[in-house]
mmCIF file of C-alpha atoms in Angstrom:
data_model
loop_
_atom_site.group_PDB
_atom_site.id
_atom_site.type_symbol
_atom_site.label_atom_id
_atom_site.label_comp_id
_atom_site.label_asym_id
_atom_site.label_seq_id
_atom_site.Cartn_x
_atom_site.Cartn_y
_atom_site.Cartn_z
ATOM 1 C CA ASN X 1 4.724 17.093 2.670
ATOM 2 C CA ALA X 2 4.695 13.282 2.933
ATOM 3 C CA GLY X 3 1.450 12.611 1.021
ATOM 4 C CA VAL X 4 0.239 9.044 1.584
ATOM 5 C CA THR X 5 2.373 6.845 3.819
ATOM 6 C CA GLN X 6 1.951 3.094 4.059
ATOM 7 C CA THR X 7 3.535 0.741 6.570
ATOM 8 C CA PRO X 8 5.032 -1.760 6.374
ATOM 9 C CA LYS X 9 6.623 -1.832 2.919
ATOM 10 C CA PHE X 10 7.163 -5.588 2.960
ATOM 11 C CA GLN X 11 5.632 -8.395 4.997
ATOM 12 C CA VAL X 12 5.688 -12.175 4.978
ATOM 13 C CA LEU X 13 2.915 -13.977 6.831
ATOM 14 C CA LYS X 14 2.126 -17.589 7.467
ATOM 15 C CA THR X 15 -1.300 -18.851 6.506
ATOM 16 C CA GLY X 16 -3.743 -18.071 9.292
ATOM 17 C CA GLN X 17 -1.791 -15.207 10.790
ATOM 18 C CA SER X 18 -3.318 -11.769 11.102
ATOM 19 C CA MET X 19 -1.924 -8.345 10.415
ATOM 20 C CA THR X 20 -2.916 -4.745 9.894
ATOM 21 C CA LEU X 21 -1.677 -2.563 7.070
ATOM 22 C CA GLN X 22 -1.463 1.066 8.050
ATOM 23 C CA CYS X 23 -2.114 4.095 5.867
ATOM 24 C CA ALA X 24 -1.964 7.773 6.730
ATOM 25 C CA GLN X 25 -2.338 10.902 4.603
ATOM 26 C CA ASP X 26 -1.491 14.469 5.484
ATOM 27 C CA MET X 27 -3.416 16.246 2.712
ATOM 28 C CA ASN X 28 -6.676 16.653 4.644
ATOM 29 C CA HIS X 29 -8.477 14.417 2.160
ATOM 30 C CA ASN X 30 -11.893 13.042 2.977
ATOM 31 C CA SER X 31 -11.797 9.902 0.836
ATOM 32 C CA MET X 32 -9.416 7.001 1.288
ATOM 33 C CA TYR X 33 -9.093 3.695 -0.556
ATOM 34 C CA TRP X 34 -7.453 0.312 -0.350
ATOM 35 C CA TYR X 35 -6.577 -1.513 -3.582
ATOM 36 C CA ARG X 36 -4.759 -4.711 -4.313
ATOM 37 C CA GLN X 37 -2.652 -5.218 -7.416
ATOM 38 C CA ASP X 38 -2.030 -8.631 -8.887
ATOM 39 C CA PRO X 39 -0.190 -9.446 -12.129
ATOM 40 C CA GLY X 40 -2.489 -9.032 -15.115
ATOM 41 C CA MET X 41 -5.394 -7.885 -12.944
ATOM 42 C CA GLY X 42 -4.774 -4.188 -12.601
ATOM 43 C CA LEU X 43 -5.919 -2.570 -9.375
ATOM 44 C CA ARG X 44 -9.005 -3.875 -7.649
ATOM 45 C CA LEU X 45 -10.801 -1.934 -4.972
ATOM 46 C CA ILE X 46 -11.045 -3.697 -1.622
ATOM 47 C CA TYR X 47 -12.694 -1.056 0.573
ATOM 48 C CA TYR X 48 -13.063 2.664 0.556
ATOM 49 C CA SER X 49 -14.060 5.378 2.975
ATOM 50 C CA ALA X 50 -15.824 8.457 1.698
ATOM 51 C CA SER X 51 -15.352 10.296 4.976
ATOM 52 C CA GLU X 52 -14.363 9.771 8.571
ATOM 53 C CA GLY X 53 -16.694 7.249 10.154
ATOM 54 C CA THR X 54 -17.888 5.615 6.936
ATOM 55 C CA THR X 55 -16.586 2.613 5.029
ATOM 56 C CA ASP X 56 -17.909 0.709 2.027
ATOM 57 C CA LYS X 57 -17.048 -2.501 0.282
ATOM 58 C CA GLY X 58 -15.354 -2.490 -3.081
ATOM 59 C CA GLU X 59 -14.945 -5.288 -5.630
ATOM 60 C CA VAL X 60 -12.990 -7.760 -3.504
ATOM 61 C CA PRO X 61 -13.741 -7.218 0.222
ATOM 62 C CA ASN X 62 -13.836 -10.844 1.357
ATOM 63 C CA GLY X 63 -11.150 -11.685 3.903
ATOM 64 C CA TYR X 64 -10.511 -8.048 4.813
ATOM 65 C CA ASN X 65 -11.730 -5.512 7.319
ATOM 66 C CA VAL X 66 -11.030 -1.805 7.503
ATOM 67 C CA SER X 67 -11.065 0.958 10.068
ATOM 68 C CA ARG X 68 -11.207 4.662 9.397
ATOM 69 C CA LEU X 69 -9.568 5.669 12.628
ATOM 70 C CA ASN X 70 -9.750 9.402 11.967
ATOM 71 C CA LYS X 71 -9.527 11.660 8.957
ATOM 72 C CA ARG X 72 -5.846 10.880 8.433
ATOM 73 C CA GLU X 73 -5.722 7.132 8.919
ATOM 74 C CA PHE X 74 -7.322 4.171 7.163
ATOM 75 C CA SER X 75 -6.162 0.685 8.102
ATOM 76 C CA LEU X 76 -6.685 -2.665 6.400
ATOM 77 C CA ARG X 77 -6.791 -5.837 8.466
ATOM 78 C CA LEU X 78 -6.350 -9.421 7.404
ATOM 79 C CA GLU X 79 -7.805 -11.564 10.181
ATOM 80 C CA SER X 80 -6.639 -14.925 8.861
ATOM 81 C CA ALA X 81 -4.247 -14.568 5.963
ATOM 82 C CA ALA X 82 -4.506 -16.920 2.982
ATOM 83 C CA PRO X 83 -2.051 -17.474 0.114
ATOM 84 C CA SER X 84 -4.633 -15.889 -2.238
ATOM 85 C CA GLN X 85 -4.045 -12.635 -0.394
ATOM 86 C CA THR X 86 -0.451 -12.494 -1.588
ATOM 87 C CA SER X 87 -0.427 -9.198 -3.451
ATOM 88 C CA VAL X 88 0.755 -5.629 -3.483
ATOM 89 C CA TYR X 89 -1.582 -3.389 -1.505
ATOM 90 C CA PHE X 90 -1.981 0.297 -2.244
ATOM 91 C CA CYS X 91 -3.651 2.948 -0.189
ATOM 92 C CA ALA X 92 -4.897 6.094 -1.875
ATOM 93 C CA SER X 93 -6.651 9.275 -0.895
ATOM 94 C CA ARG X 94 -8.400 12.090 -2.652
ATOM 95 C CA LYS X 95 -10.248 15.270 -1.923
ATOM 96 C CA GLN X 96 -13.989 15.018 -1.797
ATOM 97 C CA GLY X 97 -16.345 17.872 -2.372
ATOM 98 C CA THR X 98 -15.413 18.618 -5.956
ATOM 99 C CA ARG X 99 -16.304 16.277 -8.758
ATOM 100 C CA TYR X 100 -13.005 16.200 -10.566
ATOM 101 C CA THR X 101 -10.133 15.194 -8.372
ATOM 102 C CA GLU X 102 -7.242 12.831 -8.726
ATOM 103 C CA ALA X 103 -6.102 10.177 -6.272
ATOM 104 C CA PHE X 104 -2.753 10.162 -4.511
ATOM 105 C CA PHE X 105 -1.166 6.805 -3.843
ATOM 106 C CA GLY X 106 1.188 5.396 -1.265
ATOM 107 C CA GLN X 107 4.227 3.364 -2.264
ATOM 108 C CA GLY X 108 2.559 0.038 -1.578
ATOM 109 C CA THR X 109 2.918 -2.896 0.788
ATOM 110 C CA ARG X 110 4.207 -6.143 -0.703
ATOM 111 C CA LEU X 111 2.565 -8.974 1.199
ATOM 112 C CA THR X 112 3.463 -12.632 0.803
ATOM 113 C CA VAL X 113 1.413 -15.299 2.530
ATOM 114 C CA VAL X 114 3.114 -18.687 2.727
ATOM 115 C CA SER U 1 -16.611 -4.835 -11.503
ATOM 116 C CA GLN U 2 -13.611 -3.329 -13.260
ATOM 117 C CA GLN U 3 -14.555 -0.511 -15.543
ATOM 118 C CA GLY U 4 -11.389 0.393 -17.359
ATOM 119 C CA GLU U 5 -9.939 -2.007 -19.887
ATOM 120 C CA GLU U 6 -6.776 -0.969 -21.644
ATOM 121 C CA ASP U 7 -5.691 -2.211 -25.025
ATOM 122 C CA PRO U 8 -2.998 -3.169 -26.012
ATOM 123 C CA GLN U 9 -1.444 -4.685 -22.946
ATOM 124 C CA ALA U 10 2.217 -4.208 -23.857
ATOM 125 C CA LEU U 11 3.970 -1.812 -26.177
ATOM 126 C CA SER U 12 7.623 -1.542 -27.112
ATOM 127 C CA ILE U 13 8.778 1.522 -29.041
ATOM 128 C CA GLN U 14 11.921 3.397 -29.960
ATOM 129 C CA GLU U 15 12.775 6.631 -28.233
ATOM 130 C CA GLY U 16 11.264 9.541 -30.132
ATOM 131 C CA GLU U 17 8.267 7.575 -31.401
ATOM 132 C CA ASN U 18 4.716 8.130 -30.242
ATOM 133 C CA ALA U 19 2.918 5.682 -27.972
ATOM 134 C CA THR U 20 -0.835 5.241 -28.050
ATOM 135 C CA MET U 21 -2.923 3.177 -25.696
ATOM 136 C CA ASN U 22 -6.659 2.739 -25.399
ATOM 137 C CA CYS U 23 -9.161 2.229 -22.648
ATOM 138 C CA SER U 24 -12.781 1.167 -22.815
ATOM 139 C CA TYR U 25 -15.353 1.193 -20.074
ATOM 140 C CA LYS U 26 -18.842 -0.081 -19.539
ATOM 141 C CA THR U 27 -20.985 2.426 -17.664
ATOM 142 C CA SER U 28 -21.486 6.179 -17.562
ATOM 143 C CA ILE U 29 -18.700 8.252 -16.098
ATOM 144 C CA ASN U 30 -18.147 11.600 -14.485
ATOM 145 C CA ASN U 31 -14.523 11.724 -15.597
ATOM 146 C CA LEU U 32 -11.721 9.455 -16.734
ATOM 147 C CA GLN U 33 -8.160 9.608 -15.453
ATOM 148 C CA TRP U 34 -4.812 8.223 -16.543
ATOM 149 C CA TYR U 35 -2.070 7.170 -14.150
ATOM 150 C CA ARG U 36 1.517 6.021 -14.549
ATOM 151 C CA GLN U 37 3.249 3.421 -12.440
ATOM 152 C CA ASN U 38 6.981 2.956 -12.469
ATOM 153 C CA SER U 39 8.204 -0.479 -11.541
ATOM 154 C CA GLY U 40 7.591 -1.237 -7.895
ATOM 155 C CA ARG U 41 6.177 2.178 -7.123
ATOM 156 C CA GLY U 42 2.812 3.755 -6.426
ATOM 157 C CA LEU U 43 0.620 5.236 -9.130
ATOM 158 C CA VAL U 44 1.022 8.839 -10.155
ATOM 159 C CA HIS U 45 -1.788 10.853 -11.683
ATOM 160 C CA LEU U 46 -1.141 12.131 -15.213
ATOM 161 C CA ILE U 47 -4.274 13.713 -16.578
ATOM 162 C CA LEU U 48 -8.026 13.910 -16.029
ATOM 163 C CA ILE U 49 -10.665 14.422 -18.691
ATOM 164 C CA ARG U 50 -14.228 15.270 -17.841
ATOM 165 C CA SER U 51 -17.175 13.547 -19.439
ATOM 166 C CA ASN U 52 -18.115 16.707 -21.350
ATOM 167 C CA GLU U 53 -14.620 17.105 -22.813
ATOM 168 C CA ARG U 54 -13.400 15.400 -25.976
ATOM 169 C CA GLU U 55 -9.697 16.120 -25.892
ATOM 170 C CA LYS U 56 -7.151 17.388 -23.428
ATOM 171 C CA HIS U 57 -3.443 18.100 -23.572
ATOM 172 C CA SER U 58 -0.768 18.238 -20.917
ATOM 173 C CA GLY U 59 2.803 18.589 -22.113
ATOM 174 C CA ARG U 60 3.552 15.565 -24.297
ATOM 175 C CA LEU U 61 0.300 13.870 -23.289
ATOM 176 C CA ARG U 62 -2.885 13.965 -25.294
ATOM 177 C CA VAL U 63 -6.045 12.303 -24.059
ATOM 178 C CA THR U 64 -9.243 11.824 -26.021
ATOM 179 C CA LEU U 65 -12.604 10.705 -24.752
ATOM 180 C CA ASP U 66 -15.498 9.327 -26.770
ATOM 181 C CA THR U 67 -18.433 8.824 -24.441
ATOM 182 C CA SER U 68 -20.616 7.429 -27.233
ATOM 183 C CA LYS U 69 -18.129 4.585 -27.691
ATOM 184 C CA LYS U 70 -17.185 4.522 -24.014
ATOM 185 C CA SER U 71 -13.517 4.721 -24.849
ATOM 186 C CA SER U 72 -10.472 6.874 -24.264
ATOM 187 C CA SER U 73 -6.979 7.006 -25.656
ATOM 188 C CA LEU U 74 -3.711 8.278 -24.262
ATOM 189 C CA LEU U 75 -1.024 9.467 -26.650
ATOM 190 C CA ILE U 76 2.515 10.130 -25.500
ATOM 191 C CA THR U 77 4.432 12.050 -28.136
ATOM 192 C CA ALA U 78 8.201 11.985 -28.661
ATOM 193 C CA SER U 79 8.662 9.232 -26.101
ATOM 194 C CA ARG U 80 11.687 9.099 -23.819
ATOM 195 C CA ALA U 81 13.334 6.241 -21.962
ATOM 196 C CA ALA U 82 11.925 7.745 -18.760
ATOM 197 C CA ASP U 83 8.405 7.100 -20.094
ATOM 198 C CA THR U 84 8.968 3.365 -19.601
ATOM 199 C CA ALA U 85 6.226 2.436 -17.149
ATOM 200 C CA SER U 86 2.775 0.927 -16.836
ATOM 201 C CA TYR U 87 -0.156 3.166 -17.671
ATOM 202 C CA PHE U 88 -3.626 2.748 -16.201
ATOM 203 C CA CYS U 89 -6.934 4.353 -16.953
ATOM 204 C CA ALA U 90 -9.420 4.858 -14.145
ATOM 205 C CA THR U 91 -13.070 5.749 -14.403
ATOM 206 C CA ASP U 92 -14.910 7.899 -11.915
ATOM 207 C CA GLY U 93 -18.629 7.257 -12.003
ATOM 208 C CA GLY U 94 -19.380 10.027 -9.510
ATOM 209 C CA ASN U 95 -19.994 7.547 -6.700
ATOM 210 C CA ASN U 96 -16.639 8.251 -5.062
ATOM 211 C CA ARG U 97 -15.108 5.110 -6.516
ATOM 212 C CA LEU U 98 -12.194 4.989 -8.932
ATOM 213 C CA ALA U 99 -12.202 1.809 -11.012
ATOM 214 C CA PHE U 100 -8.913 0.902 -12.677
ATOM 215 C CA GLY U 101 -8.137 -1.094 -15.766
ATOM 216 C CA LYS U 102 -5.479 -3.762 -16.123
ATOM 217 C CA GLY U 103 -2.825 -1.452 -17.425
ATOM 218 C CA ASN U 104 -0.550 -1.048 -20.433
ATOM 219 C CA GLN U 105 3.142 -1.756 -20.106
ATOM 220 C CA VAL U 106 5.200 0.609 -22.238
ATOM 221 C CA VAL U 107 8.887 0.071 -22.884
ATOM 222 C CA VAL U 108 10.791 2.866 -24.593
ATOM 223 C CA ILE U 109 14.069 1.672 -26.088
ATOM 224 C CA PRO U 110 16.843 4.287 -26.078
#
C-alpha cells in the first residue's frame, strides 16, 4: 500500500519555467491538499480539493494552479516559476465523510527556483 | 490564515525526560491534531483530539485541549533519541481544511 506518492522528489527550475508536481493516493480518499513548507513558516495551504471535480484556494494560491484529474490524482502547476516559490511541497489526502480523520502525507518535492 | 501556533519553537532535552509543547489557535475547531516530521520527510499523524474532549492518551503521548483558552499541549513522556523531530499541531475547523502551525523542533540527547 503506497499511500501518497509525489513526483518528482527534487527539481531545479530557472525563473520563468513551468512545471507540474504530481500527486497520487491509493487510499480512496476524497480530499486532497497541497502545502508548501518554508523555514520558520510551518505548512501553508496552497490549494485543496474536497472531492473529484472541485478545487478551492488556500492561504497562498497565487502563482499556482491545480487539477483534480480523478479521485486518485491531484496535480500542482507552476506556470512561471519565481525564486519565491523555492520551497518543499507536500501533498496530503484524507477521508471525507467523517468529521474526525487524519491526513496522510507524501514525502515531499524539494523545488529550487534559480 | 494560520491557525496553529506552537510554543516554544525549539526544545532540547535529555533522553528519559519529558517534552511538552503548546499550541494556540484563533477560531473554533472541530478537532485538533498533532503530527511529527522527521528531517526531510513527510508528516506523520500522531494523535487527534476532538473539540469535546479534554485529554487523550496514546502510548507515551498525552494531549490536552482547552477550548476556552483555544490551546492544546502535547506531552511526550520518557523521551527517546528516536523522538527527535519537528512536531506540528493542526486545527480542523470542519470546513475540510487543516491549518498547521509553525512547528516545534525537539532534540533528544542520548
